[in-house]
């Protein structure tokens, strides 16, 4: 606790002070200005002086105050006690909690081996830097291959494609939104999400500027989204067919002699091979699958190829579908073949102050070095896809997972077939959650370890400054002092690492030297807070930026627009870009059979077993919602219900449904009851439900969320529907039907 914070911790007449901080809820990481009085937050506003977010703010930032004050937020460890079939939770000391956790995990490892202990790390892991700096110390000690994260319900295909094409999973070219003259967005809705793998706060103003300088914005989405509403053009597409459409764009580039890699030409291998594999994907024959007519496809391809700086960008709607890897690969190929990678107005790598690639803090990635036990799904970067997590817990045999650590995650609501996972978690020998809510997932834990919340810890964005549309550096001190005895995530990891090492080493009789080096690293690392590591990192980076400077500029230091660096970097390493990596080459014939041979439509049933019309389920995001966990803020959930099933009037009429009526939606794995919203903003045959809802499960303690429970889309999504190469979850185009009104 800093002295300034300690002085007036809880005094009612403490002076009102202004502090700079950030909102770490979504990838935009907007700069904020707080008015605080002691530990009380009085107001939260966007910071106009922030070089990236420029004063932008959304309703979720104001809800940081609600999170801070939330009486349901856990502030001390609790343990689950079951007596006479009744569950109750008891507050315990940190000391007791750590001992219980270490003993619980060590015992499973002793009895069943290290892979019996699984880890799931959720989305805020990358929004709260202490998890990145100190988490690996603990997780590494588990020596388990049973590692999972939200990556495999999200951006996994991007990492895989960047790993193959550019040699590093984080070498993801970012759209140069501020300079491009043609932007084509598929399966992303930055107006609601504020961008992803493209940190782009204030995106509405940025798109307005794009159009004002004569540029064009085009959106392809099965829904008319908030982003489509501000675009020049929007085209509805049939969910799950984007790969076929993108291949038809590449086809057109060759067919109309628009391939012009320019500065990239000397680096590209296999251009001709790409031409051959896309030959069957004529826009004329893809139109029946995608719903986008050939003339439009050809015109958009020409406009894209001829613009002075263009970029294709695809996000969640593409990554989480059956052909997600092909989609993300095709996008890179289009950007490369039109000479738009590593140039202003196209897509560029960023130059963050702490570069996770250059510093080797993040590995380049590896794929399919081992596979999951039950289904044989491939690992990526040391993690298995979370679609297989439940079956690995439920299927008996050698290697069955019997213990779980969740951190920053709510997989019961966020991974496919959530009910099955619920069941699997119930059967575990031991579970611990590092989380400040008793929610749908953590209710299964034996012990919950609650860290501080966002405004109570300092922040430097190690991840999203890597993905931002402008280079900046920004360090923020905690806005308010944490509660007495509260621990940050990094402190929890440090303590777990220390105690677990002691417990396991006495067991495994590690060699003296191994013990000493281990103790030394943990001792040094663990005793240094993240900000000390940042200071050391900045020093080593030798980019002329010091921690002192960051402290002096809490609103952020502008490091300028994105600049070309990818080509130079590849040349320096003697690396070329293979446009047709092996896994892609092997998968393409399946796509050809499915789309170009023309019988995709014949393969999918059009009615359910009960004779109901099959609809294709997709997701959506709302600006007032943040994945599964900000629903305990009254100001975010009040007003009209947001967890509604969008359906086209033609589908509603066919089944005699009225707007607002509650229906039962069913899929192979389950059912939910939700109100329908009849709207022409969705393609016929498609329905849309947001994710992160379903707070009506027993035994949780989030009173506001429970009162606005909604239903979980992941009680419908299917753990067996996965992306064909990476086994990322396939959330788009899940077959569902309306069972009964
Ligand atoms: N059908 C469908 N499913 C989806 C998606 C979709 O579009 N459709 N989207 C997917 C995507 S992109 C993602 S990223 C995932 C997200 O899914 P998850 O990562 O599994 O979960 P979140 O909903 O982000 O929940 C975050 C949890 O972390 C806790 N938490 C918040 N901040 C902190 C912190 O600083 N420290 C700790 N220790 N805990 C904290 C919260 O209380 C909450 O329990 O959902 C995925 N699921
Ligand atoms: N307000 C808010 N902001 C968020 C989040 C949040 O929960 N709420 N979550 C954050 C997280 S974790 C992430 S990963 C990002 C995600 O950021 P985005 O990807 O921008 O977010 P989504 O709104 O999920 O956008 C996916 C779009 O894909 C469309 N879609 C679905 N299926 C298909 C398809 O088959 N083809 C095409 N072309 N489109 C399809 C959907 O209609 C939707 O508009 O958002 C982040 N920001
Ligand atoms: S867009 Fe909203 S939720 Fe995202 S960082 Fe900015 S204020 Fe926070
Ligand atoms: Mo995400």
XYZ file of C-alpha atoms and ligand atoms in Angstrom, residues 27 123 150 153-155 196 315-316 621 627, ligand 4:
12
model
C -9.192 -5.077 -24.860
C -9.947 -14.197 -20.010
C -10.102 -19.253 -22.845
C -12.983 -20.618 -27.128
C -11.543 -17.546 -28.775
C -8.457 -16.550 -30.769
C -10.244 -7.619 -30.306
C -12.723 -11.962 -35.453
C -14.834 -14.127 -33.135
C -22.014 -9.109 -27.629
C -18.491 -12.058 -20.948
Mo -12.371 -13.322 -25.635
